[in-house]
Coordinates of C-alpha atoms and ligand atoms in Angstrom, one line a residue:
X1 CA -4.5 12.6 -14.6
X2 CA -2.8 12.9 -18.0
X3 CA -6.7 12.9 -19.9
X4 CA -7.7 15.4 -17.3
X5 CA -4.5 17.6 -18.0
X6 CA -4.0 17.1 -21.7
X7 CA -7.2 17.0 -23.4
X8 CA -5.6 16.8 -26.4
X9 CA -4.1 13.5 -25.8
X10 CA -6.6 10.3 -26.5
X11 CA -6.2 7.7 -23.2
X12 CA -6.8 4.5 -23.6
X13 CA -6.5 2.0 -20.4
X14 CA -6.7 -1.2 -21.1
X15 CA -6.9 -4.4 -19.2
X16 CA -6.9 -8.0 -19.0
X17 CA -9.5 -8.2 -16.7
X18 CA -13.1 -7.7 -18.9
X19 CA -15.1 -7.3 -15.3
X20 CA -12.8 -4.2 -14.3
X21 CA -12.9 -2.6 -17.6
X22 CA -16.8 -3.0 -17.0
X23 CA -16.8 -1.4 -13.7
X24 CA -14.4 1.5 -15.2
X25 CA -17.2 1.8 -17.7
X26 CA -19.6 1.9 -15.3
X27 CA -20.9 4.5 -11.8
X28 CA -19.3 1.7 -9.6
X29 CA -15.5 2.3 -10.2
X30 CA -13.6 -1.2 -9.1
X31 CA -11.3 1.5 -6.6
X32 CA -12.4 3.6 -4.0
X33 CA -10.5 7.0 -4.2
X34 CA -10.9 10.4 -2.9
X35 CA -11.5 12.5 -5.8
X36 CA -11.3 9.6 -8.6
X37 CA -15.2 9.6 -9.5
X38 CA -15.5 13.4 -10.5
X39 CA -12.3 13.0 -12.9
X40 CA -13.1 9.7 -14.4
X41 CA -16.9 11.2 -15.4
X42 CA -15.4 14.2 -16.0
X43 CA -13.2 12.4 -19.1
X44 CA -14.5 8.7 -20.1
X45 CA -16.2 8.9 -23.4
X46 CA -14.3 12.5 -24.0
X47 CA -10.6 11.3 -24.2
X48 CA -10.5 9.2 -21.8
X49 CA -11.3 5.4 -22.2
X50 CA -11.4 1.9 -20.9
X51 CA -11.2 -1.2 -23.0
X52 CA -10.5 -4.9 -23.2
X53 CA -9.4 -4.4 -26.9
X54 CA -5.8 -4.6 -26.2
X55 CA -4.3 -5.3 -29.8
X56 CA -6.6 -2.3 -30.9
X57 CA -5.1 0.1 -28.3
X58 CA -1.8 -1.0 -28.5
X59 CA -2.0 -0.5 -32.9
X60 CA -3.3 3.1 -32.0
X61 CA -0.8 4.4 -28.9
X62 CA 2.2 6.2 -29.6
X63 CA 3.1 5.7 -25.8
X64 CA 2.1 2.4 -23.8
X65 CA 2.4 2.5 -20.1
X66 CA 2.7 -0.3 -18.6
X67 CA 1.1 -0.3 -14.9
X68 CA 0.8 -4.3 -14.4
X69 CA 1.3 -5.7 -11.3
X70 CA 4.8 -6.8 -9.7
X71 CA 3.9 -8.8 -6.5
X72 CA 6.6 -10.8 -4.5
X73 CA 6.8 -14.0 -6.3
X74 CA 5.6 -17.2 -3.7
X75 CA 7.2 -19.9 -5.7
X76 CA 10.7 -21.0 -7.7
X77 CA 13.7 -19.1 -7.5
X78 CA 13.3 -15.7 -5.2
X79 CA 10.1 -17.2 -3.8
X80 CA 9.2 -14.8 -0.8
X81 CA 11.7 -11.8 -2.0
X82 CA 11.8 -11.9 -5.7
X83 CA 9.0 -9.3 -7.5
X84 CA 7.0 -11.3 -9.8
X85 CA 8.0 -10.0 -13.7
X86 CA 5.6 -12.5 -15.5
X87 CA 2.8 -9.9 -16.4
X88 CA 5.8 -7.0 -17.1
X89 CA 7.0 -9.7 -19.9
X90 CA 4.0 -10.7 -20.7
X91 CA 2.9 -7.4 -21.8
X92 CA 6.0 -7.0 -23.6
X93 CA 5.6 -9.5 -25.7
X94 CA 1.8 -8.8 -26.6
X95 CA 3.7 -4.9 -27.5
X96 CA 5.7 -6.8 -29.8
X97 CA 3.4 -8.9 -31.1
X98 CA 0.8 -6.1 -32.2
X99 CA 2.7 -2.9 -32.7
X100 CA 2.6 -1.7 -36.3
X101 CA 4.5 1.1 -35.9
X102 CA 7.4 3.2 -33.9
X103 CA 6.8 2.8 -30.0
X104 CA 7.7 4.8 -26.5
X105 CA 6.8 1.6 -24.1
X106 CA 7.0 3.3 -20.8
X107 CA 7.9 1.1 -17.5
X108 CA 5.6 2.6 -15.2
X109 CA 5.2 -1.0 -12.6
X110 CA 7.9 -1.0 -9.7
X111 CA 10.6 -3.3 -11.3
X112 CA 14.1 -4.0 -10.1
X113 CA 16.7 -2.3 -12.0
X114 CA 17.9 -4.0 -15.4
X115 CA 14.1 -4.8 -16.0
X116 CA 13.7 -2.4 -19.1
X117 CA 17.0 -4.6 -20.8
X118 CA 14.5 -7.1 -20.5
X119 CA 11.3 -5.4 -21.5
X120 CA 14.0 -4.4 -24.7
X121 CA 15.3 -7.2 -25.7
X122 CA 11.6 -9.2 -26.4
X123 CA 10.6 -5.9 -28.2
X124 CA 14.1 -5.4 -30.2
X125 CA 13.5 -9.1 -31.3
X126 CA 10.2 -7.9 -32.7
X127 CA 12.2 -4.9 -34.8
X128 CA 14.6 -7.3 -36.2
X129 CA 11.8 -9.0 -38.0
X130 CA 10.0 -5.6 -39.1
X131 CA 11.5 -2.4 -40.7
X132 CA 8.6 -0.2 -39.7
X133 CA 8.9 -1.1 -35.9
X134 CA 11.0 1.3 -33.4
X135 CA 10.7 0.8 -29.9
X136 CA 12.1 3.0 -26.8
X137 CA 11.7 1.9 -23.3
X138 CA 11.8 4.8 -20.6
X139 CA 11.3 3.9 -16.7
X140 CA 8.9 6.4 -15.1
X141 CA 8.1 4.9 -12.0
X142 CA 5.1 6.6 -9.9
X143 CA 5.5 7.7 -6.6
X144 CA 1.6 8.3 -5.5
X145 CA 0.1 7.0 -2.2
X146 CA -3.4 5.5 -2.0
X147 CA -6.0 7.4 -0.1
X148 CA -4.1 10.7 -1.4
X149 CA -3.5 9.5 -5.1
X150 CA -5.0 12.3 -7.1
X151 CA -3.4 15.2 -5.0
X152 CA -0.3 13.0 -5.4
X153 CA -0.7 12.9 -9.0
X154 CA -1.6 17.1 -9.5
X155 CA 0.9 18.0 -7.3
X156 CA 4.0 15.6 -7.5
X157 CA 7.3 16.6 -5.5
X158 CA 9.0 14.8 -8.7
X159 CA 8.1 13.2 -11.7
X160 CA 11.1 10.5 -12.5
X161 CA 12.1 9.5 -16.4
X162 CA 15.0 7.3 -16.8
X163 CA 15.8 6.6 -20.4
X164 CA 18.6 5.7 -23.3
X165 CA 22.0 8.8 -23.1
X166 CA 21.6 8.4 -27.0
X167 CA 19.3 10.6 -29.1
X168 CA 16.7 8.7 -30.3
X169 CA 16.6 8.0 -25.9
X170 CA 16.7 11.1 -25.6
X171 CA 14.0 12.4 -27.9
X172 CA 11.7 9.5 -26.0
X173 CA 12.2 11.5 -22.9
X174 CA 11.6 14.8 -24.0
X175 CA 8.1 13.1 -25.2
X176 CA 6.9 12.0 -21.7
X177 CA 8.7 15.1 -21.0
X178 CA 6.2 17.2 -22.6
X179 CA 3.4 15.5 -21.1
X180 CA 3.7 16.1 -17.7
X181 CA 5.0 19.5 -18.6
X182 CA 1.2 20.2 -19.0
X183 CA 0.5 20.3 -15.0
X184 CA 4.1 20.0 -13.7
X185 CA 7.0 22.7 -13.3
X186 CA 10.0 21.8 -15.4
X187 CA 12.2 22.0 -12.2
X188 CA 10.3 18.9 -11.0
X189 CA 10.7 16.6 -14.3
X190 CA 14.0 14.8 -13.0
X191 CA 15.5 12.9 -15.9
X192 CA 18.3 10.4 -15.3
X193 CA 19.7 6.9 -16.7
X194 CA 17.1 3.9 -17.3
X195 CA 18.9 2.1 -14.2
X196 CA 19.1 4.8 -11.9
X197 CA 15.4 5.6 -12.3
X198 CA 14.4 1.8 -11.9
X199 CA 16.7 1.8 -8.9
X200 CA 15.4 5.5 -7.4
X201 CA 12.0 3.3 -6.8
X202 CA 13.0 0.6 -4.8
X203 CA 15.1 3.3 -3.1
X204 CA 12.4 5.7 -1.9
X205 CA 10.1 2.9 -0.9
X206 CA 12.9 1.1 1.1
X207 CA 13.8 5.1 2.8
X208 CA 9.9 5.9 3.8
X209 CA 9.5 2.3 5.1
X210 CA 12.7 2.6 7.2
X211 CA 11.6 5.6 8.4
X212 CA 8.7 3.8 9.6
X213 CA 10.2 1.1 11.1
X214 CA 12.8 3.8 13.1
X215 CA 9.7 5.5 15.0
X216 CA 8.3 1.7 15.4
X217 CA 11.5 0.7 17.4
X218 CA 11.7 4.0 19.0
X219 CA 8.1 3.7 20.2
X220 CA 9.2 -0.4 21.8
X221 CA 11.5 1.8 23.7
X222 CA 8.9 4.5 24.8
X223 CA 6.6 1.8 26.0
X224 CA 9.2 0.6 28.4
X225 CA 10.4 3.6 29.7
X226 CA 8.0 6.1 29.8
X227 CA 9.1 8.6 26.9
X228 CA 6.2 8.9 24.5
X229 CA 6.8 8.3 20.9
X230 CA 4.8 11.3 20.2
X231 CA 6.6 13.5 21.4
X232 CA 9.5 12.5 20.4
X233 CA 8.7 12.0 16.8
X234 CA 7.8 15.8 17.3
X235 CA 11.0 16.5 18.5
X236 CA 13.1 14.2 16.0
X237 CA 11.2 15.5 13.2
X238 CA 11.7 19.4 13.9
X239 CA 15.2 18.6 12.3
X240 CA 15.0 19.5 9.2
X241 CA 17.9 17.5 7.7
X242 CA 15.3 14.4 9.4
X243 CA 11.5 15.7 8.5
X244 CA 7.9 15.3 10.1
X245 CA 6.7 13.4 7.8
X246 CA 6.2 9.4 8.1
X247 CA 7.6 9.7 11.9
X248 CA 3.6 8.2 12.6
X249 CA 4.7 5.0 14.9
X250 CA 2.1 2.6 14.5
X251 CA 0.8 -1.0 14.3
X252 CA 3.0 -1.5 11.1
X253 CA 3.2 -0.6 7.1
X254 CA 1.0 -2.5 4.7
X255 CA -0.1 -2.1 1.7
X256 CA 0.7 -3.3 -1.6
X257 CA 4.2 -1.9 -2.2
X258 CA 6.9 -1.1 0.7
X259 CA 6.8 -5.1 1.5
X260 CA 7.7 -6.0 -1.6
X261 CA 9.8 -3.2 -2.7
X262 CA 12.1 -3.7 0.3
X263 CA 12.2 -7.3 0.0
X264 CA 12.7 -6.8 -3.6
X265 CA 15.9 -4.3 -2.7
X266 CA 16.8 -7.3 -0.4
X267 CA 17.1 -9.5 -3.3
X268 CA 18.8 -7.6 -5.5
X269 CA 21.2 -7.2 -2.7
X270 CA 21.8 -10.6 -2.4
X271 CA 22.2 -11.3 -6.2
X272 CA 24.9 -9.2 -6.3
X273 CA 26.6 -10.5 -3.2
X274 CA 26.0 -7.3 -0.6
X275 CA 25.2 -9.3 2.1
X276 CA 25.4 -6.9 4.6
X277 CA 23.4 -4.1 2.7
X278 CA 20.7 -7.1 2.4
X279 CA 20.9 -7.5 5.9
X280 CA 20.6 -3.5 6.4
X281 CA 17.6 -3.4 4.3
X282 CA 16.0 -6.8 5.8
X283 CA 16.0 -5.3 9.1
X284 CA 12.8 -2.9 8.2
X285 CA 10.9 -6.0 7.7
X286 CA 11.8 -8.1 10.4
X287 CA 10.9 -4.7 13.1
X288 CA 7.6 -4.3 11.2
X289 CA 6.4 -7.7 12.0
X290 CA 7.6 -7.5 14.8
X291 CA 5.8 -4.4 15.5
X292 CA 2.8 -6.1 14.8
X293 CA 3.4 -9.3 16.7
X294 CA 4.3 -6.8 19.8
X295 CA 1.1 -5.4 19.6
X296 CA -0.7 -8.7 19.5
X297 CA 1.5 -9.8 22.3
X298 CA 0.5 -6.8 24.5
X299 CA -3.3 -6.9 23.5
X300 CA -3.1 -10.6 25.4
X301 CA -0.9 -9.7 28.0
X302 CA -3.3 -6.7 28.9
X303 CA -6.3 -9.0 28.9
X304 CA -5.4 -10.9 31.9
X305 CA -2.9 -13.6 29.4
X306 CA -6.4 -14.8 28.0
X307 CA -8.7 -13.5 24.8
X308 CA -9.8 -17.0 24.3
X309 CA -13.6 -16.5 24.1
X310 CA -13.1 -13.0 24.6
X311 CA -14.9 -10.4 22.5
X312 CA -12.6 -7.7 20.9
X313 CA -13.7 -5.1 18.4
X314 CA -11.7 -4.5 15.9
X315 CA -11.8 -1.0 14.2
X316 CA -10.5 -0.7 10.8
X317 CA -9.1 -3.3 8.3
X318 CA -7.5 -1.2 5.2
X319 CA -4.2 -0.7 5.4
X320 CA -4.6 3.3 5.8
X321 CA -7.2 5.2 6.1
X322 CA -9.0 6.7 3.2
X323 CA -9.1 3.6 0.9
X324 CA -10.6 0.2 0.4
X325 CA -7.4 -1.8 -0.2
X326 CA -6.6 -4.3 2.2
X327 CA -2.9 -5.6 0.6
X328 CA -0.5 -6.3 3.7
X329 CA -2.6 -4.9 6.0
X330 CA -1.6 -5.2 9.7
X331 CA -5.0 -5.7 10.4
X332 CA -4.3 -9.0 8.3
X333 CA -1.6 -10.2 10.9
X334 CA -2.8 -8.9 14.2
X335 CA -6.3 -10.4 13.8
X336 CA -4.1 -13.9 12.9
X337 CA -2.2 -14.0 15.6
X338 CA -6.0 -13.3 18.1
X339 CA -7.4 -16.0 15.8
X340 CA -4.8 -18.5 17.2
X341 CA -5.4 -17.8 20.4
X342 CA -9.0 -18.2 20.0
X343 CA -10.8 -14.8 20.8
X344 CA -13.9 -13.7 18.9
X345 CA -13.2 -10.7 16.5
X346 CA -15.9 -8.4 15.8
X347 CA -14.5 -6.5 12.6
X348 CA -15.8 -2.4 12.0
X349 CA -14.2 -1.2 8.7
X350 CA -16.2 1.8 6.4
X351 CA -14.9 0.9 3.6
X352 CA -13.7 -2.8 3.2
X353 CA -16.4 -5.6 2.2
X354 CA -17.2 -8.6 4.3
X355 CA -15.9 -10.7 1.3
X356 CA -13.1 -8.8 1.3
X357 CA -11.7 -9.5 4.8
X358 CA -13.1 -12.7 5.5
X359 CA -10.8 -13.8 2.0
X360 CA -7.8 -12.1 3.6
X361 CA -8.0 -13.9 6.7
X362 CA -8.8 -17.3 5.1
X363 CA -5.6 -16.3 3.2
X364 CA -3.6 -16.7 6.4
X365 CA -5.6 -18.8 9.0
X366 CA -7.6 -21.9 8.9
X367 CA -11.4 -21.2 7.3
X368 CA -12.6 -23.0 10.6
X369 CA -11.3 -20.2 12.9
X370 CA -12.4 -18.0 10.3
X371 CA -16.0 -18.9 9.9
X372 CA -16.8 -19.4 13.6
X373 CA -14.8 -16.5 15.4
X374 CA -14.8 -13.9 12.9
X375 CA -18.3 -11.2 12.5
X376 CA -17.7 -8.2 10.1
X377 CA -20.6 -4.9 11.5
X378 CA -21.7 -2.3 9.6
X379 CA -21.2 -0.2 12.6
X380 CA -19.0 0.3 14.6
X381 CA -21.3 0.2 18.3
X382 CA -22.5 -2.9 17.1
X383 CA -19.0 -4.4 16.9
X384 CA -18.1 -3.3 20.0
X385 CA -21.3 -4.2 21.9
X386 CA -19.9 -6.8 24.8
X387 CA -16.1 -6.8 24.2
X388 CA -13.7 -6.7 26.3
X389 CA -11.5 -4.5 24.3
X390 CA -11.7 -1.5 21.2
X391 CA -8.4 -2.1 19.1
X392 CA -7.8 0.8 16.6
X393 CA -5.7 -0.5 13.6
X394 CA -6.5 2.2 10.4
X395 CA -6.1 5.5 11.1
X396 CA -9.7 6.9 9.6
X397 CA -11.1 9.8 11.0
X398 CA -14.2 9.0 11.7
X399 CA -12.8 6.7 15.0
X400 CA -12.2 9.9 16.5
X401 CA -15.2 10.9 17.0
X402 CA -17.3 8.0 17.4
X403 CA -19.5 8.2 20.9
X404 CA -17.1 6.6 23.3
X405 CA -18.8 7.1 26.3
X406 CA -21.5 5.2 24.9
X407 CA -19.1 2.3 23.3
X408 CA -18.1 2.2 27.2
X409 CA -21.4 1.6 28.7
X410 CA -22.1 -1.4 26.4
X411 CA -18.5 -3.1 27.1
X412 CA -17.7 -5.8 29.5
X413 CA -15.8 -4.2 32.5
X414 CA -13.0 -4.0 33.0
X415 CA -13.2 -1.8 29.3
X416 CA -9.8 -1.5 27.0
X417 CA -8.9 0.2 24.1
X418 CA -5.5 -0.2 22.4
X419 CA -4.8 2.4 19.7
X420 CA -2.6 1.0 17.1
X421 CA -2.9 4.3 15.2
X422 CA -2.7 6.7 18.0
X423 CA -5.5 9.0 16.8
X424 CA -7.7 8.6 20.2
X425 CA -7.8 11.0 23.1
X426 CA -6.6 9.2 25.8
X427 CA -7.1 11.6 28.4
X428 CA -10.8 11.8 27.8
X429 CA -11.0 7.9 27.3
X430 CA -9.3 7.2 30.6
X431 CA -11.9 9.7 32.2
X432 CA -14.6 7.4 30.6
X433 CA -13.1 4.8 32.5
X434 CA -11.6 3.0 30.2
X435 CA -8.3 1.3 30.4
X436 CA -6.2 3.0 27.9
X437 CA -2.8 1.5 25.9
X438 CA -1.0 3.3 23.2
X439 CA 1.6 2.0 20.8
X440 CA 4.8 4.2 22.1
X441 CA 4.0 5.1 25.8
X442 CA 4.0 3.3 28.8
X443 CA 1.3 0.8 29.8
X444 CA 0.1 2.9 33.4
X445 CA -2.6 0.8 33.8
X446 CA -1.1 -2.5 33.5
X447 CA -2.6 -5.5 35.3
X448 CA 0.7 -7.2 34.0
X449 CA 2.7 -8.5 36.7
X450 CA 5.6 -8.9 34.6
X451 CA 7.2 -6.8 32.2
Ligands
NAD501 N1 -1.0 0.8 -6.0 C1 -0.2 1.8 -5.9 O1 -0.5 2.7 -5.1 C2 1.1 1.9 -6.6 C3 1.8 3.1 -6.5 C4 3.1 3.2 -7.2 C5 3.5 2.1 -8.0 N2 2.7 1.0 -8.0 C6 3.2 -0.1 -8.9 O2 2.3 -0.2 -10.0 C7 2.1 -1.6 -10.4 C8 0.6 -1.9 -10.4 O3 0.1 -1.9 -9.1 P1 -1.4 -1.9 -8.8 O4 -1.6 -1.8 -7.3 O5 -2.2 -1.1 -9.7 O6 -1.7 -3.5 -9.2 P2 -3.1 -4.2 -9.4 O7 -2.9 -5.6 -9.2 O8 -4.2 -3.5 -8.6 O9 -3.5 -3.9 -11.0 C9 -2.7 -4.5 -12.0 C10 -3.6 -4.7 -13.2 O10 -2.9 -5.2 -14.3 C11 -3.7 -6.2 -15.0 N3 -2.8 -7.0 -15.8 C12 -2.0 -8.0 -15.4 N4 -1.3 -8.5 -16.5 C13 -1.8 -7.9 -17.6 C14 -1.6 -8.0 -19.0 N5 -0.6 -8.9 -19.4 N6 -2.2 -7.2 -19.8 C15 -3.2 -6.3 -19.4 N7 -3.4 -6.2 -18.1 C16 -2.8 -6.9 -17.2 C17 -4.4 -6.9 -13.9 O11 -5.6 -7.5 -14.4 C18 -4.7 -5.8 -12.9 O12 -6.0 -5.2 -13.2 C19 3.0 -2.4 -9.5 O13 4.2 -2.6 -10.1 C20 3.1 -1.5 -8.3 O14 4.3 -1.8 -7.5 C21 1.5 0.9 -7.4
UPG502 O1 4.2 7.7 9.4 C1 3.7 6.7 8.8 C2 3.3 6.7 7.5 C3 2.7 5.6 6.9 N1 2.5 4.5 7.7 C4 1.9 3.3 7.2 O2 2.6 2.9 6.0 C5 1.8 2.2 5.1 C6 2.0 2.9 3.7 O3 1.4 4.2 3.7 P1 1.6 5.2 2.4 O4 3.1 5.2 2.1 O5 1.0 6.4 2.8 O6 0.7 4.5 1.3 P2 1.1 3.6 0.0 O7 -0.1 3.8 -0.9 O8 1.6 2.3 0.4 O9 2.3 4.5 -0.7 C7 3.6 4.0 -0.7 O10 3.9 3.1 -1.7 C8 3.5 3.6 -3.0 C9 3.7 2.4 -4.0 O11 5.0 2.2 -4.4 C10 4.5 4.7 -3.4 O12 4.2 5.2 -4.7 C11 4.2 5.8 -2.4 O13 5.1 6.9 -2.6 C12 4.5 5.3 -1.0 O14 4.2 6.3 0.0 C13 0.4 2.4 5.6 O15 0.0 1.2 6.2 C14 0.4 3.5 6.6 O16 -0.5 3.4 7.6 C15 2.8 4.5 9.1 O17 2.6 3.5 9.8 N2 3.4 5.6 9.6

């Protein structure tokens, strides 16, 4: 976005990886995004380029972003909460060891707060040896969503710089300042402290997951009663003090980020003592899994207590709709929990590669399950040819439309479809014939003897 906007600035992205920094270079881009081909051919070779000369790039930038990746660390000390600062430092330290000049090293990676003092102290350790070095390190975390990145990016509701309250700090920000002045209103530059910026992060994550996990518990309560989460995610979100947006009850977050960025909250929460804030904060993890486990749970329940040796489609495997990525992905967790009880999956997905999900679940089940119950289709009839039940978990659109009256004839009777993402009429399905159950309404046409 910033080559795009400021064709006056040079962008290098660099990368450890040399076979993404091919695929950058090449038609194939290593990320599916809507609206990411037509800018990336619209800029590479102009002032826009990708390189695995990382000394080279960092010699020539006046800013360096860093982007790395944070994941939740899975060993030592935080193992399970902690986010992972390895690479952060790592890059921090290949800044310091290359730089030849004055520096702006921007923290653009999720990072708990305190991570630029870090970040600063490898780089200041690198000025005291070397009169011509000067570094500042500003936090300007990004807020885009995959699947909507690049209207995210044109059109941000803010743009976040957190920086030093002394002037050379200051004149840093009014630098980044001046580059997203090119595309976005003043008004929406917010400029604060280094900490509070680094903090706003995990904040806004932790807020839009919890928001998630709200309608998610509201809709356990629909199901049992006969409200319908729908409706009253319409209703809730008419206030405007509350808001429409991510009121969408369904089988679970994923992704790379709200996992870790609540979990990292958590920790941070539990470093300083706050025990009951950690708690607080804990509790939109422990209702998305068990969102997920729920629907598992009722998938079985529905299917006469039994999928063992029982066919289910699966539609959908990304983690939202629009994108390839497969990070946290519910799909992930509920196909584990019908892999343990033995029923055959027959996976439909438009974007995600065999490889791709058949690594996923090895990640999380044993390869034996895996290799013998698991078939990935290129479309989506073909998956559900013979099941006993459709489950929708990603949202895309194309789901909506599919032929069902077809998909019904060429299912084993009685026909289910469980719609994790509640984009399916179920008025017209149920006219079909099928047996229809939707996260947040009650199950009318239960078999289940017992609630
Ligand atoms: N994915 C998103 O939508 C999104 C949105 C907002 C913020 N973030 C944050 O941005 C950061 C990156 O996320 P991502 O999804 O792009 O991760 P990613 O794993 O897809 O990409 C990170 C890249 O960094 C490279 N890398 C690691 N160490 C390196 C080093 N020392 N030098 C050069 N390259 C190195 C890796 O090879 C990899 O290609 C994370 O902190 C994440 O929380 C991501
Ligand atoms: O009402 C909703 C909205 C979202 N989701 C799910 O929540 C997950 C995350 O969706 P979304 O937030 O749209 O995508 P991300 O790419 O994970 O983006 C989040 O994480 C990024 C990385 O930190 C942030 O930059 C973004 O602001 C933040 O929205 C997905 O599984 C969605 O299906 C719901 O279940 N219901």
């Amino acid at each position: 976005m910033i080559a795009l906007k400021c064709p006056e600035i040079k962008v290098t992205v660099v990368d450890l990886n040399k076979e993404k920094i091919k695929e950058w270079n090449s038609d194939d881009l290593p990320i599916y995004e809507p609206g990411l081909d037509e800018i990336v051919k619209q800029c590479r070779g102009k002032n826009l380029f990708f390189s695995h000369d990382i000394p080279k790039a960092i010699e020539e930038a006046d800013l360096i972003f860093i982007s790395v990746n944070t994941p939740t660390k899975m060993y030592g000390r935080g193992k399970g909460m902690a986010p992972d600062l390895k690479h952060v430092e790592s890059v921090a330290r290949t800044i310091a060891k290359y730089a030849q000049g004055p520096k702006i090293v921007v923290e653009k990676s999720t990072v708990p707060v305190k991570a630029a003092q870090s970040i600063l102290h490898i780089l200041k350790e690198a000025q005291a040896h070397d009169q011509k070095l000067h570094f500042q390190v500003l936090s300007n975390p990004e807020f885009l969503a995959e699947g909507t990145a690049i209207v995210d990016l044109a059109n941000p509701d803010r743009v976040l710089i957190g920086g030093e309250s002394s002037n050379k700090g200051l004149a840093a920000i009014a630098q980044l300042v001046r580059i997203y002045e090119h595309w976005v209103p003043r008004e929406r530059i917010i400029t604060t402290n280094t900490w509070s910026s680094e903090l706003t992060k995990l904040a806004a994550n932790t807020f839009l997951a919890q928001k998630i996990s709200s309608i998610n518990a509201i809709s356990a309560i629909c199901e049992a009663t006969g409200a319908d989460v729908r409706e009253v995610a319409h209703a809730v979100g008419y206030d405007s003090r509350i808001g429409s947006k991510f009121l969408q009850a369904s089988v679970g977050f994923g992704g790379s980020c709200f996992q870790k960025d609540v979990l990292s909250l958590v920790y941070l929460c539990e470093i300083l003592n706050l025990k009951p804030a950690a708690d607080y904060w804990h509790g939109v993890i422990e209702i998305n899994n068990w969102q997920r486990r729920r629907f598992s749970d009722n998938i079985i329940k529905e299917l006469f207590n039994t999928v063992t040796d029982k066919r289910i489609a699966l539609f959908g495997f990304a983690f939202k709709k629009n994108t390839a990525d497969t990070r946290e992905s519910s799909a992930i967790y509920i196909a584990k929990h019908l892999l343990k009880e033995r029923a055959k999956l027959h996976f439909y997905d438009p974007k995600v590669t065999e490889t791709t999900m058949r690594h996923d679940l090895r990640r999380v089940t044993e390869n034996e399950l895996v290799d013998k119950l698991v078939t990935i289709h290129s479309c989506p009839y073909e998956a559900a040819k013979d099941a006993h039940a459709v489950v929708v978990l990603t949202e895309w659109d194309e789901f909506k439309t599919l032929d069902y009256e077809k998909i019904y004839e060429n299912m084993q009777k009685p026909a289910s479809i469980f719609d994790g993402r509640l984009i399916l009429d179920q008025t017209n399905l149920r006219k079909i014939g099928f047996r229809v159950f939707a996260i947040g309404s009650a199950p009318t046409q239960s078999f289940n003897l017992f609630p």
